[in-house]
One Martini backbone bead per residue (centre of mass of N, CA, C, O) as a GRO file, in nm:
protein
  542
    1UNK     BB    1   7.429   4.288  -1.555
    2UNK     BB    2   7.192   4.047  -1.548
    3UNK     BB    3   7.071   4.177  -1.271
    4UNK     BB    4   6.982   4.437  -1.405
    5UNK     BB    5   6.805   4.344  -1.634
    6UNK     BB    6   6.615   4.241  -1.459
    7UNK     BB    7   6.518   4.466  -1.289
    8UNK     BB    8   6.442   4.654  -1.535
    9UNK     BB    9   6.213   4.452  -1.643
   10UNK     BB   10   6.065   4.485  -1.349
   11UNK     BB   11   5.986   4.771  -1.383
   12UNK     BB   12   5.845   4.795  -1.655
   13UNK     BB   13   5.600   4.626  -1.537
   14UNK     BB   14   5.499   4.874  -1.383
   15UNK     BB   15   5.444   5.053  -1.601
   16UNK     BB   16   5.203   5.286  -1.712
   17UNK     BB   17   5.032   5.350  -1.948
   18UNK     BB   18   4.921   5.612  -2.119
   19UNK     BB   19   4.600   5.567  -2.092
   20UNK     BB   20   4.597   5.528  -1.806
   21UNK     BB   21   4.722   5.801  -1.693
   22UNK     BB   22   4.492   5.946  -1.809
   23UNK     BB   23   4.252   5.826  -1.644
   24UNK     BB   24   4.365   5.926  -1.393
   25UNK     BB   25   4.375   6.231  -1.441
   26UNK     BB   26   4.090   6.274  -1.528
   27UNK     BB   27   3.954   6.152  -1.242
   28UNK     BB   28   4.084   6.398  -1.084
   29UNK     BB   29   4.033   6.665  -1.263
   30UNK     BB   30   4.233   6.716  -1.497
   31UNK     BB   31   4.352   6.931  -1.734
   32UNK     BB   32   4.460   6.827  -2.067
   33UNK     BB   33   4.416   7.066  -2.284
   34UNK     BB   34   4.586   7.306  -2.218
   35UNK     BB   35   4.885   7.202  -2.353
   36UNK     BB   36   4.688   7.032  -2.574
   37UNK     BB   37   4.481   7.066  -2.857
   38UNK     BB   38   4.520   6.742  -2.956
   39UNK     BB   39   4.435   6.548  -2.739
   40UNK     BB   40   4.198   6.390  -2.865
   41UNK     BB   41   4.313   6.296  -3.128
   42UNK     BB   42   4.530   6.112  -2.965
   43UNK     BB   43   4.366   5.956  -2.778
   44UNK     BB   44   4.189   5.801  -3.018
   45UNK     BB   45   4.470   5.635  -3.078
   46UNK     BB   46   4.449   5.500  -2.794
   47UNK     BB   47   4.398   5.213  -2.668
   48UNK     BB   48   4.160   5.091  -2.481
   49UNK     BB   49   4.129   5.007  -2.108
   50UNK     BB   50   3.839   4.892  -1.987
   51UNK     BB   51   3.931   4.780  -1.707
   52UNK     BB   52   4.061   5.072  -1.602
   53UNK     BB   53   3.811   5.249  -1.655
   54UNK     BB   54   3.607   5.098  -1.481
   55UNK     BB   55   3.786   5.125  -1.218
   56UNK     BB   56   3.777   5.436  -1.200
   57UNK     BB   57   3.455   5.480  -1.211
   58UNK     BB   58   3.421   5.284  -0.932
   59UNK     BB   59   3.557   5.461  -0.731
   60UNK     BB   60   3.353   5.658  -0.738
   61UNK     BB   61   3.112   5.839  -0.625
   62UNK     BB   62   2.823   5.973  -0.654
   63UNK     BB   63   2.937   6.270  -0.578
   64UNK     BB   64   3.177   6.254  -0.766
   65UNK     BB   65   3.029   6.217  -1.038
   66UNK     BB   66   2.873   6.496  -1.008
   67UNK     BB   67   3.134   6.669  -1.011
   68UNK     BB   68   3.230   6.517  -1.299
   69UNK     BB   69   3.038   6.591  -1.518
   70UNK     BB   70   3.185   6.795  -1.717
   71UNK     BB   71   3.398   6.582  -1.808
   72UNK     BB   72   3.203   6.349  -1.885
   73UNK     BB   73   3.063   6.532  -2.114
   74UNK     BB   74   3.339   6.575  -2.277
   75UNK     BB   75   3.376   6.270  -2.343
   76UNK     BB   76   3.111   6.190  -2.471
   77UNK     BB   77   3.136   6.432  -2.694
   78UNK     BB   78   3.386   6.327  -2.819
   79UNK     BB   79   3.284   6.029  -2.903
   80UNK     BB   80   3.071   6.146  -3.085
   81UNK     BB   81   3.257   6.304  -3.279
   82UNK     BB   82   3.438   6.053  -3.368
   83UNK     BB   83   3.202   5.909  -3.530
   84UNK     BB   84   3.233   6.128  -3.795
   85UNK     BB   85   3.471   6.010  -3.908
   86UNK     BB   86   3.706   5.828  -4.126
   87UNK     BB   87   3.877   5.735  -3.886
   88UNK     BB   88   3.863   5.409  -3.786
   89UNK     BB   89   4.017   5.404  -3.521
   90UNK     BB   90   3.892   5.639  -3.375
   91UNK     BB   91   3.607   5.494  -3.403
   92UNK     BB   92   3.648   5.261  -3.247
   93UNK     BB   93   3.752   5.373  -2.969
   94UNK     BB   94   3.510   5.533  -2.921
   95UNK     BB   95   3.308   5.330  -2.892
   96UNK     BB   96   3.445   5.167  -2.661
   97UNK     BB   97   3.442   5.377  -2.464
   98UNK     BB   98   3.109   5.443  -2.473
   99UNK     BB   99   3.043   5.141  -2.380
  100UNK     BB  100   3.186   5.143  -2.126
  101UNK     BB  101   3.062   5.370  -1.982
  102UNK     BB  102   2.764   5.264  -1.996
  103UNK     BB  103   2.787   5.004  -1.847
  104UNK     BB  104   2.894   5.140  -1.593
  105UNK     BB  105   2.668   5.333  -1.543
  106UNK     BB  106   2.431   5.110  -1.527
  107UNK     BB  107   2.550   4.954  -1.288
  108UNK     BB  108   2.545   5.205  -1.077
  109UNK     BB  109   2.242   5.217  -1.095
  110UNK     BB  110   2.167   4.935  -0.999
  111UNK     BB  111   2.299   5.015  -0.704
  112UNK     BB  112   2.203   5.360  -0.744
  113UNK     BB  113   1.924   5.505  -0.846
  114UNK     BB  114   2.009   5.816  -0.799
  115UNK     BB  115   2.164   5.816  -1.014
  116UNK     BB  116   2.224   6.057  -1.315
  117UNK     BB  117   2.295   5.949  -1.613
  118UNK     BB  118   2.233   6.180  -1.799
  119UNK     BB  119   2.377   6.411  -1.673
  120UNK     BB  120   2.668   6.286  -1.640
  121UNK     BB  121   2.705   6.219  -1.969
  122UNK     BB  122   2.517   6.477  -2.120
  123UNK     BB  123   2.355   6.666  -1.969
  124UNK     BB  124   2.153   6.955  -2.017
  125UNK     BB  125   2.306   7.092  -2.235
  126UNK     BB  126   2.251   6.964  -2.540
  127UNK     BB  127   2.142   6.677  -2.503
  128UNK     BB  128   1.983   6.656  -2.778
  129UNK     BB  129   2.216   6.715  -2.984
  130UNK     BB  130   2.395   6.508  -2.906
  131UNK     BB  131   2.222   6.269  -2.966
  132UNK     BB  132   2.152   6.308  -3.246
  133UNK     BB  133   2.452   6.285  -3.357
  134UNK     BB  134   2.454   5.992  -3.271
  135UNK     BB  135   2.232   5.878  -3.461
  136UNK     BB  136   2.342   5.988  -3.717
  137UNK     BB  137   2.604   5.820  -3.709
  138UNK     BB  138   2.467   5.546  -3.676
  139UNK     BB  139   2.324   5.563  -3.952
  140UNK     BB  140   2.583   5.618  -4.131
  141UNK     BB  141   2.707   5.341  -4.057
  142UNK     BB  142   2.489   5.134  -4.137
  143UNK     BB  143   2.434   5.268  -4.440
  144UNK     BB  144   2.705   5.215  -4.510
  145UNK     BB  145   3.040   5.160  -4.655
  146UNK     BB  146   3.145   4.930  -4.437
  147UNK     BB  147   3.262   4.758  -4.205
  148UNK     BB  148   3.107   4.510  -4.018
  149UNK     BB  149   3.237   4.569  -3.748
  150UNK     BB  150   3.115   4.861  -3.730
  151UNK     BB  151   2.826   4.772  -3.712
  152UNK     BB  152   2.842   4.580  -3.477
  153UNK     BB  153   2.935   4.816  -3.274
  154UNK     BB  154   2.680   5.002  -3.303
  155UNK     BB  155   2.480   4.791  -3.211
  156UNK     BB  156   2.597   4.727  -2.941
  157UNK     BB  157   2.561   5.020  -2.832
  158UNK     BB  158   2.256   5.019  -2.865
  159UNK     BB  159   2.195   4.759  -2.682
  160UNK     BB  160   2.312   4.916  -2.424
  161UNK     BB  161   2.103   5.132  -2.412
  162UNK     BB  162   1.838   4.977  -2.406
  163UNK     BB  163   1.956   4.735  -2.178
  164UNK     BB  164   2.048   4.870  -1.902
  165UNK     BB  165   1.781   4.845  -1.780
  166UNK     BB  166   1.548   4.635  -1.667
  167UNK     BB  167   1.324   4.876  -1.726
  168UNK     BB  168   1.285   5.040  -2.014
  169UNK     BB  169   1.081   5.264  -1.912
  170UNK     BB  170   1.347   5.408  -1.706
  171UNK     BB  171   1.509   5.476  -1.972
  172UNK     BB  172   1.608   5.788  -2.071
  173UNK     BB  173   1.765   5.733  -2.337
  174UNK     BB  174   1.517   5.601  -2.516
  175UNK     BB  175   1.393   5.820  -2.602
  176UNK     BB  176   1.609   5.904  -2.821
  177UNK     BB  177   1.483   5.697  -3.027
  178UNK     BB  178   1.217   5.840  -3.061
  179UNK     BB  179   1.351   6.107  -3.164
  180UNK     BB  180   1.558   5.910  -3.362
  181UNK     BB  181   1.515   5.740  -3.588
  182UNK     BB  182   1.652   5.404  -3.722
  183UNK     BB  183   1.461   5.194  -3.864
  184UNK     BB  184   1.568   5.198  -4.172
  185UNK     BB  185   1.869   5.105  -4.102
  186UNK     BB  186   1.779   4.817  -3.990
  187UNK     BB  187   1.599   4.712  -4.211
  188UNK     BB  188   1.828   4.714  -4.439
  189UNK     BB  189   1.985   4.471  -4.299
  190UNK     BB  190   1.766   4.254  -4.396
  191UNK     BB  191   1.765   4.240  -4.711
  192UNK     BB  192   2.052   4.113  -4.700
  193UNK     BB  193   2.227   3.824  -4.649
  194UNK     BB  194   2.494   3.918  -4.536
  195UNK     BB  195   2.385   4.128  -4.318
  196UNK     BB  196   2.197   3.918  -4.178
  197UNK     BB  197   2.409   3.725  -4.084
  198UNK     BB  198   2.578   3.959  -3.912
  199UNK     BB  199   2.305   4.133  -3.786
  200UNK     BB  200   2.010   4.026  -3.731
  201UNK     BB  201   1.983   3.979  -3.456
  202UNK     BB  202   2.051   4.258  -3.322
  203UNK     BB  203   1.807   4.383  -3.489
  204UNK     BB  204   1.564   4.214  -3.386
  205UNK     BB  205   1.616   4.275  -3.076
  206UNK     BB  206   1.628   4.587  -3.089
  207UNK     BB  207   1.341   4.615  -3.193
  208UNK     BB  208   1.199   4.460  -2.964
  209UNK     BB  209   1.261   4.670  -2.757
  210UNK     BB  210   1.145   4.936  -2.876
  211UNK     BB  211   0.860   4.829  -2.923
  212UNK     BB  212   0.829   4.826  -2.557
  213UNK     BB  213   0.836   5.123  -2.524
  214UNK     BB  214   0.587   5.257  -2.415
  215UNK     BB  215   0.323   5.098  -2.567
  216UNK     BB  216   0.067   5.233  -2.369
  217UNK     BB  217   0.171   5.553  -2.342
  218UNK     BB  218   0.285   5.600  -2.636
  219UNK     BB  219   0.393   5.692  -2.956
  220UNK     BB  220   0.550   5.453  -3.101
  221UNK     BB  221   0.738   5.461  -3.406
  222UNK     BB  222   0.810   5.147  -3.407
  223UNK     BB  223   0.507   5.037  -3.411
  224UNK     BB  224   0.417   5.208  -3.648
  225UNK     BB  225   0.625   5.096  -3.860
  226UNK     BB  226   0.599   4.781  -3.810
  227UNK     BB  227   0.292   4.782  -3.920
  228UNK     BB  228   0.355   4.934  -4.196
  229UNK     BB  229   0.533   4.703  -4.303
  230UNK     BB  230   0.591   4.605  -4.697
  231UNK     BB  231   0.878   4.481  -4.719
  232UNK     BB  232   0.943   4.185  -4.817
  233UNK     BB  233   1.251   4.160  -4.759
  234UNK     BB  234   1.226   4.241  -4.456
  235UNK     BB  235   1.033   4.057  -4.365
  236UNK     BB  236   1.181   3.775  -4.456
  237UNK     BB  237   1.442   3.853  -4.287
  238UNK     BB  238   1.296   3.869  -4.002
  239UNK     BB  239   1.187   3.577  -4.018
  240UNK     BB  240   1.488   3.416  -4.078
  241UNK     BB  241   1.598   3.516  -3.785
  242UNK     BB  242   1.402   3.341  -3.641
  243UNK     BB  243   1.436   3.067  -3.766
  244UNK     BB  244   1.724   3.034  -3.682
  245UNK     BB  245   1.700   3.045  -3.379
  246UNK     BB  246   1.480   2.830  -3.343
  247UNK     BB  247   1.641   2.602  -3.504
  248UNK     BB  248   1.900   2.589  -3.295
  249UNK     BB  249   1.717   2.492  -3.058
  250UNK     BB  250   1.605   2.240  -3.167
  251UNK     BB  251   1.850   2.104  -3.219
  252UNK     BB  252   1.955   2.086  -2.933
  253UNK     BB  253   1.726   1.902  -2.855
  254UNK     BB  254   1.723   1.677  -3.064
  255UNK     BB  255   2.043   1.620  -3.033
  256UNK     BB  256   2.035   1.517  -2.741
  257UNK     BB  257   1.818   1.275  -2.784
  258UNK     BB  258   2.012   1.137  -2.983
  259UNK     BB  259   2.271   1.100  -2.786
  260UNK     BB  260   2.084   0.959  -2.577
  261UNK     BB  261   2.012   0.669  -2.797
  262UNK     BB  262   2.235   0.460  -2.811
  263UNK     BB  263   2.087   0.262  -2.608
  264UNK     BB  264   1.972  -0.061  -2.481
  265UNK     BB  265   1.754  -0.241  -2.348
  266UNK     BB  266   1.659  -0.283  -2.030
  267UNK     BB  267   1.819  -0.043  -1.918
  268UNK     BB  268   1.691   0.161  -2.085
  269UNK     BB  269   1.397   0.120  -2.015
  270UNK     BB  270   1.435   0.171  -1.709
  271UNK     BB  271   1.559   0.449  -1.744
  272UNK     BB  272   1.288   0.553  -1.876
  273UNK     BB  273   1.073   0.503  -1.678
  274UNK     BB  274   1.212   0.646  -1.423
  275UNK     BB  275   1.218   0.922  -1.578
  276UNK     BB  276   0.923   0.951  -1.635
  277UNK     BB  277   0.822   0.955  -1.327
  278UNK     BB  278   0.980   1.234  -1.267
  279UNK     BB  279   0.850   1.415  -1.502
  280UNK     BB  280   0.549   1.383  -1.391
  281UNK     BB  281   0.596   1.518  -1.142
  282UNK     BB  282   0.465   1.773  -0.930
  283UNK     BB  283   0.787   1.851  -0.796
  284UNK     BB  284   0.918   1.850  -1.071
  285UNK     BB  285   1.149   1.919  -1.303
  286UNK     BB  286   1.130   1.905  -1.634
  287UNK     BB  287   1.351   1.752  -1.886
  288UNK     BB  288   1.507   1.891  -2.165
  289UNK     BB  289   1.695   1.738  -2.365
  290UNK     BB  290   1.945   1.967  -2.487
  291UNK     BB  291   1.909   2.197  -2.344
  292UNK     BB  292   1.970   2.534  -2.327
  293UNK     BB  293   2.044   2.811  -2.124
  294UNK     BB  294   1.998   3.000  -2.352
  295UNK     BB  295   1.776   3.279  -2.414
  296UNK     BB  296   1.768   3.410  -2.709
  297UNK     BB  297   1.487   3.275  -2.808
  298UNK     BB  298   1.295   3.461  -2.655
  299UNK     BB  299   1.354   3.716  -2.822
  300UNK     BB  300   1.234   3.592  -3.070
  301UNK     BB  301   0.951   3.533  -2.977
  302UNK     BB  302   0.875   3.823  -2.932
  303UNK     BB  303   0.942   3.916  -3.227
  304UNK     BB  304   0.722   3.753  -3.332
  305UNK     BB  305   0.474   3.852  -3.195
  306UNK     BB  306   0.497   4.150  -3.292
  307UNK     BB  307   0.454   4.085  -3.589
  308UNK     BB  308   0.184   3.919  -3.580
  309UNK     BB  309   0.039   4.169  -3.401
  310UNK     BB  310   0.106   4.427  -3.621
  311UNK     BB  311   0.168   4.267  -3.897
  312UNK     BB  312  -0.007   4.132  -4.168
  313UNK     BB  313   0.220   4.107  -4.385
  314UNK     BB  314   0.384   3.890  -4.195
  315UNK     BB  315   0.174   3.636  -4.323
  316UNK     BB  316   0.386   3.568  -4.574
  317UNK     BB  317   0.636   3.475  -4.400
  318UNK     BB  318   0.536   3.193  -4.305
  319UNK     BB  319   0.516   3.084  -4.615
  320UNK     BB  320   0.837   3.098  -4.655
  321UNK     BB  321   0.995   2.910  -4.841
  322UNK     BB  322   1.293   2.680  -4.742
  323UNK     BB  323   1.608   2.568  -4.688
  324UNK     BB  324   1.833   2.508  -4.442
  325UNK     BB  325   2.068   2.629  -4.653
  326UNK     BB  326   1.873   2.913  -4.666
  327UNK     BB  327   1.936   3.039  -4.427
  328UNK     BB  328   2.047   3.325  -4.255
  329UNK     BB  329   2.174   3.086  -4.070
  330UNK     BB  330   2.369   2.853  -3.942
  331UNK     BB  331   2.388   2.583  -3.817
  332UNK     BB  332   2.525   2.417  -3.584
  333UNK     BB  333   2.792   2.249  -3.560
  334UNK     BB  334   2.900   1.929  -3.462
  335UNK     BB  335   3.136   2.051  -3.301
  336UNK     BB  336   2.935   2.166  -3.047
  337UNK     BB  337   2.917   1.896  -2.954
  338UNK     BB  338   2.976   1.684  -2.750
  339UNK     BB  339   3.185   1.430  -2.781
  340UNK     BB  340   2.975   1.198  -2.700
  341UNK     BB  341   2.786   1.328  -2.926
  342UNK     BB  342   2.580   1.276  -3.152
  343UNK     BB  343   2.441   1.379  -3.424
  344UNK     BB  344   2.151   1.439  -3.554
  345UNK     BB  345   1.864   1.298  -3.706
  346UNK     BB  346   1.777   1.420  -3.988
  347UNK     BB  347   1.529   1.237  -4.059
  348UNK     BB  348   1.369   1.367  -3.788
  349UNK     BB  349   1.471   1.693  -3.854
  350UNK     BB  350   1.297   1.851  -4.100
  351UNK     BB  351   1.444   2.150  -4.078
  352UNK     BB  352   1.760   2.025  -4.145
  353UNK     BB  353   1.675   1.927  -4.422
  354UNK     BB  354   1.762   2.021  -4.719
  355UNK     BB  355   1.537   1.899  -4.886
  356UNK     BB  356   1.328   2.028  -4.678
  357UNK     BB  357   1.094   2.217  -4.667
  358UNK     BB  358   1.045   2.552  -4.494
  359UNK     BB  359   0.913   2.742  -4.221
  360UNK     BB  360   0.830   2.929  -3.973
  361UNK     BB  361   0.591   2.751  -3.873
  362UNK     BB  362   0.752   2.474  -3.859
  363UNK     BB  363   0.956   2.595  -3.629
  364UNK     BB  364   0.722   2.716  -3.439
  365UNK     BB  365   0.604   2.418  -3.369
  366UNK     BB  366   0.862   2.282  -3.247
  367UNK     BB  367   0.920   2.491  -3.044
  368UNK     BB  368   0.633   2.455  -2.881
  369UNK     BB  369   0.687   2.144  -2.817
  370UNK     BB  370   0.899   2.225  -2.616
  371UNK     BB  371   0.770   2.425  -2.433
  372UNK     BB  372   0.514   2.275  -2.351
  373UNK     BB  373   0.657   2.057  -2.171
  374UNK     BB  374   0.695   2.329  -1.967
  375UNK     BB  375   0.501   2.404  -1.655
  376UNK     BB  376   0.693   2.469  -1.351
  377UNK     BB  377   0.749   2.754  -1.410
  378UNK     BB  378   0.715   3.073  -1.452
  379UNK     BB  379   0.880   3.113  -1.700
  380UNK     BB  380   0.770   2.884  -1.865
  381UNK     BB  381   0.469   2.995  -1.860
  382UNK     BB  382   0.528   3.242  -2.013
  383UNK     BB  383   0.640   3.118  -2.269
  384UNK     BB  384   0.382   2.935  -2.313
  385UNK     BB  385   0.199   3.169  -2.348
  386UNK     BB  386   0.335   3.327  -2.578
  387UNK     BB  387   0.283   3.107  -2.787
  388UNK     BB  388  -0.035   3.109  -2.757
  389UNK     BB  389  -0.069   3.384  -2.859
  390UNK     BB  390   0.065   3.368  -3.120
  391UNK     BB  391  -0.114   3.131  -3.222
  392UNK     BB  392  -0.377   3.340  -3.215
  393UNK     BB  393  -0.288   3.541  -3.409
  394UNK     BB  394  -0.249   3.331  -3.658
  395UNK     BB  395  -0.560   3.225  -3.654
  396UNK     BB  396  -0.702   3.514  -3.695
  397UNK     BB  397  -0.584   3.476  -3.965
  398UNK     BB  398  -0.673   3.417  -4.282
  399UNK     BB  399  -0.406   3.360  -4.435
  400UNK     BB  400  -0.284   3.170  -4.220
  401UNK     BB  401  -0.514   2.973  -4.266
  402UNK     BB  402  -0.486   2.883  -4.557
  403UNK     BB  403  -0.205   2.789  -4.531
  404UNK     BB  404  -0.263   2.550  -4.317
  405UNK     BB  405  -0.518   2.420  -4.536
  406UNK     BB  406  -0.347   2.361  -4.755
  407UNK     BB  407  -0.308   2.067  -4.936
  408UNK     BB  408  -0.031   2.154  -5.096
  409UNK     BB  409   0.080   2.243  -4.837
  410UNK     BB  410   0.336   2.005  -4.706
  411UNK     BB  411   0.467   1.864  -4.376
  412UNK     BB  412   0.732   1.725  -4.188
  413UNK     BB  413   0.671   1.726  -3.861
  414UNK     BB  414   0.882   1.734  -3.571
  415UNK     BB  415   0.764   1.654  -3.241
  416UNK     BB  416   0.797   1.693  -2.928
  417UNK     BB  417   0.782   1.434  -2.658
  418UNK     BB  418   0.693   1.351  -2.368
  419UNK     BB  419   0.790   1.142  -2.144
  420UNK     BB  420   0.581   0.880  -2.027
  421UNK     BB  421   0.445   0.605  -1.836
  422UNK     BB  422   0.216   0.527  -2.085
  423UNK     BB  423   0.463   0.585  -2.293
  424UNK     BB  424   0.670   0.546  -2.590
  425UNK     BB  425   0.915   0.674  -2.756
  426UNK     BB  426   0.899   0.636  -3.110
  427UNK     BB  427   1.098   0.675  -3.375
  428UNK     BB  428   0.926   0.849  -3.634
  429UNK     BB  429   0.827   0.947  -3.934
  430UNK     BB  430   0.655   1.172  -4.034
  431UNK     BB  431   0.378   1.306  -4.196
  432UNK     BB  432   0.244   1.439  -4.469
  433UNK     BB  433   0.096   1.766  -4.370
  434UNK     BB  434  -0.111   1.995  -4.279
  435UNK     BB  435  -0.042   2.250  -4.054
  436UNK     BB  436  -0.323   2.217  -3.886
  437UNK     BB  437  -0.246   1.916  -3.806
  438UNK     BB  438  -0.037   1.992  -3.647
  439UNK     BB  439  -0.134   2.176  -3.464
  440UNK     BB  440  -0.337   1.986  -3.341
  441UNK     BB  441  -0.115   1.780  -3.227
  442UNK     BB  442  -0.010   1.981  -3.034
  443UNK     BB  443  -0.266   2.032  -2.883
  444UNK     BB  444  -0.301   1.743  -2.782
  445UNK     BB  445  -0.021   1.723  -2.631
  446UNK     BB  446  -0.077   1.911  -2.413
  447UNK     BB  447  -0.335   1.812  -2.308
  448UNK     BB  448  -0.221   1.523  -2.209
  449UNK     BB  449   0.043   1.631  -2.031
  450UNK     BB  450  -0.122   1.849  -1.790
  451UNK     BB  451  -0.296   1.640  -1.612
  452UNK     BB  452  -0.268   1.791  -1.300
  453UNK     BB  453  -0.283   1.925  -0.989
  454UNK     BB  454  -0.112   2.171  -1.132
  455UNK     BB  455  -0.291   2.301  -1.296
  456UNK     BB  456  -0.292   2.509  -1.616
  457UNK     BB  457  -0.566   2.698  -1.691
  458UNK     BB  458  -0.449   2.925  -1.862
  459UNK     BB  459  -0.337   2.768  -2.095
  460UNK     BB  460  -0.572   2.600  -2.167
  461UNK     BB  461  -0.748   2.820  -2.241
  462UNK     BB  462  -0.559   2.919  -2.486
  463UNK     BB  463  -0.568   2.631  -2.612
  464UNK     BB  464  -0.887   2.639  -2.682
  465UNK     BB  465  -0.878   2.907  -2.838
  466UNK     BB  466  -0.710   2.796  -3.083
  467UNK     BB  467  -0.920   2.560  -3.147
  468UNK     BB  468  -1.152   2.723  -3.203
  469UNK     BB  469  -1.050   2.920  -3.441
  470UNK     BB  470  -0.995   2.680  -3.625
  471UNK     BB  471  -1.260   2.518  -3.630
  472UNK     BB  472  -1.422   2.790  -3.723
  473UNK     BB  473  -1.291   2.810  -4.002
  474UNK     BB  474  -1.372   2.537  -4.123
  475UNK     BB  475  -1.686   2.570  -4.076
  476UNK     BB  476  -1.707   2.838  -4.245
  477UNK     BB  477  -1.532   2.732  -4.497
  478UNK     BB  478  -1.568   2.431  -4.562
  479UNK     BB  479  -1.291   2.255  -4.443
  480UNK     BB  480  -1.110   1.984  -4.553
  481UNK     BB  481  -0.963   1.766  -4.315
  482UNK     BB  482  -0.750   1.502  -4.349
  483UNK     BB  483  -0.790   1.322  -4.050
  484UNK     BB  484  -0.750   1.199  -3.743
  485UNK     BB  485  -0.984   1.270  -3.474
  486UNK     BB  486  -0.954   1.091  -3.226
  487UNK     BB  487  -0.734   1.222  -3.056
  488UNK     BB  488  -0.906   1.477  -2.994
  489UNK     BB  489  -1.134   1.343  -2.849
  490UNK     BB  490  -0.955   1.211  -2.622
  491UNK     BB  491  -0.841   1.461  -2.503
  492UNK     BB  492  -1.118   1.605  -2.447
  493UNK     BB  493  -1.236   1.386  -2.255
  494UNK     BB  494  -1.027   1.399  -2.060
  495UNK     BB  495  -1.050   1.670  -1.982
  496UNK     BB  496  -1.353   1.628  -1.866
  497UNK     BB  497  -1.263   1.410  -1.656
  498UNK     BB  498  -1.064   1.595  -1.504
  499UNK     BB  499  -1.298   1.828  -1.420
  500UNK     BB  500  -1.482   1.654  -1.263
  501UNK     BB  501  -1.305   1.507  -1.069
  502UNK     BB  502  -1.167   1.818  -0.978
  503UNK     BB  503  -1.349   2.034  -0.921
  504UNK     BB  504  -1.318   2.129  -0.624
  505UNK     BB  505  -1.003   2.217  -0.656
  506UNK     BB  506  -1.052   2.393  -0.936
  507UNK     BB  507  -1.252   2.631  -0.847
  508UNK     BB  508  -1.046   2.807  -0.659
  509UNK     BB  509  -0.881   2.896  -0.964
  510UNK     BB  510  -1.134   2.832  -1.177
  511UNK     BB  511  -1.326   2.831  -1.473
  512UNK     BB  512  -1.463   2.532  -1.567
  513UNK     BB  513  -1.728   2.587  -1.715
  514UNK     BB  514  -1.631   2.731  -1.962
  515UNK     BB  515  -1.435   2.501  -2.053
  516UNK     BB  516  -1.634   2.279  -2.069
  517UNK     BB  517  -1.803   2.406  -2.292
  518UNK     BB  518  -1.595   2.443  -2.512
  519UNK     BB  519  -1.517   2.140  -2.506
  520UNK     BB  520  -1.808   2.053  -2.632
  521UNK     BB  521  -1.776   2.236  -2.884
  522UNK     BB  522  -1.556   2.069  -3.005
  523UNK     BB  523  -1.668   1.793  -3.026
  524UNK     BB  524  -1.889   1.878  -3.198
  525UNK     BB  525  -1.737   2.014  -3.425
  526UNK     BB  526  -1.548   1.776  -3.507
  527UNK     BB  527  -1.800   1.585  -3.571
  528UNK     BB  528  -1.889   1.748  -3.803
  529UNK     BB  529  -1.607   1.750  -3.961
  530UNK     BB  530  -1.593   1.433  -3.978
  531UNK     BB  531  -1.873   1.399  -4.148
  532UNK     BB  532  -1.814   1.597  -4.392
  533UNK     BB  533  -1.566   1.445  -4.487
  534UNK     BB  534  -1.697   1.163  -4.541
  535UNK     BB  535  -1.911   1.257  -4.733
  536UNK     BB  536  -1.725   1.360  -4.939
  537UNK     BB  537  -1.583   1.085  -5.008
  538UNK     BB  538  -1.835   0.948  -5.114
  539UNK     BB  539  -1.907   1.139  -5.340
  540UNK     BB  540  -1.630   1.095  -5.483
  541UNK     BB  541  -1.654   0.779  -5.504
  542UNK     BB  542  -1.954   0.794  -5.665
   0.00000   0.00000   0.00000
């Protein structure tokens, strides 16, 4: 008896679930609706088995997929129809099935570019109608009073479509985003704090991808609508999502520094010195301690650039002050840090201090100070370049300049400083100053830290451009910026000396004469501004 039971239980383990049997029959080309007119209603009540579904799809060759396209069109069409139902179980299972089909097919296209994903999934007949219904259902769910989990699944589905191909311009399905705009439904999710906390990151990432679809070739409705968006709640929500993501990255880096600074004495000093030697070597990659491998903040950086570049109204968001406690998403809790690592010193990381007001500019400057410390790989150079281009967009705006030079709007901003052989990083609380002074400190740090044999001339050109625009605004508007100008002069003179000393090597790759001319102008302009400030102080004291 016992032996039979064991044998019976063993045989049950080999039985296939009903939904798996349906997958196998479906991909053999069998018509499952012939004897069951309610087949699809019953099918979407069965929990999908995603690994088995993907496995069945991957068994088919490219030719077999084309032969199966009518059945695939039917399956995708039924998934889309189920998205219009109020029955949440069918809706969820349809979303899961459709997402799995799309992910697997995009993977197949990556392996074999000759596969026509559009023809296989939605067909040629009524393709526009199917996709229109899909986006209408998605818009209804995103705008409706439904559970957050459903909205999250819809956003994940849309992200799967938008990111399916390595080059978004080659993705034929993204064209349907342009024909059926979801901009209003997506933006609405950024207007309330609860929905922003749940979906803000996915919304901003999706908008960032869509804005970059064939932006140079055709009229992209997402570019147009983002450029004219003037809803203050939506713009602030957009900015808060970016602030939270960049702030989390800043926390990870400064937290790693704090966690690694527990030791002291001669051994710590020796380790720091040796580390500095390797960090400033031309042939090694500098290590930013505490840096995560996740590249999620890179998408937020691109989203920030798009908003700053396209929308002048977004400049008001840069000055939208809030405390870290009011951030759209809470920072990572200490429990996420390694067990041996203590939480960061919040007195030194002002953006994480609940009593210290912050804004997007403060967080962005901190983020830039980390990114600009690394210019050794192509990826890091591209990220650093995007930071400088975004800074250029900001300093070209009159309103943003007025914010940064406002003497009544001061912040304590802790910038990351790269360990080097000739200096020792001493943790100290930064002084409260206008953001224009912080930006100058950031640019001075960059100028001083990358005078290497592998000179990043393009980045220096962008850096000098930001400085030129900043000082030109001060000179044009006669703005007095009370600061010590000597670090800037020292950095500019060091750059000039470096250009002169390495003229022969640098001329092969860079036009250093224009750069030297601009540096001389900056020295002259900063001296004039310094004298102007001293004269103003004398008049006030007199």
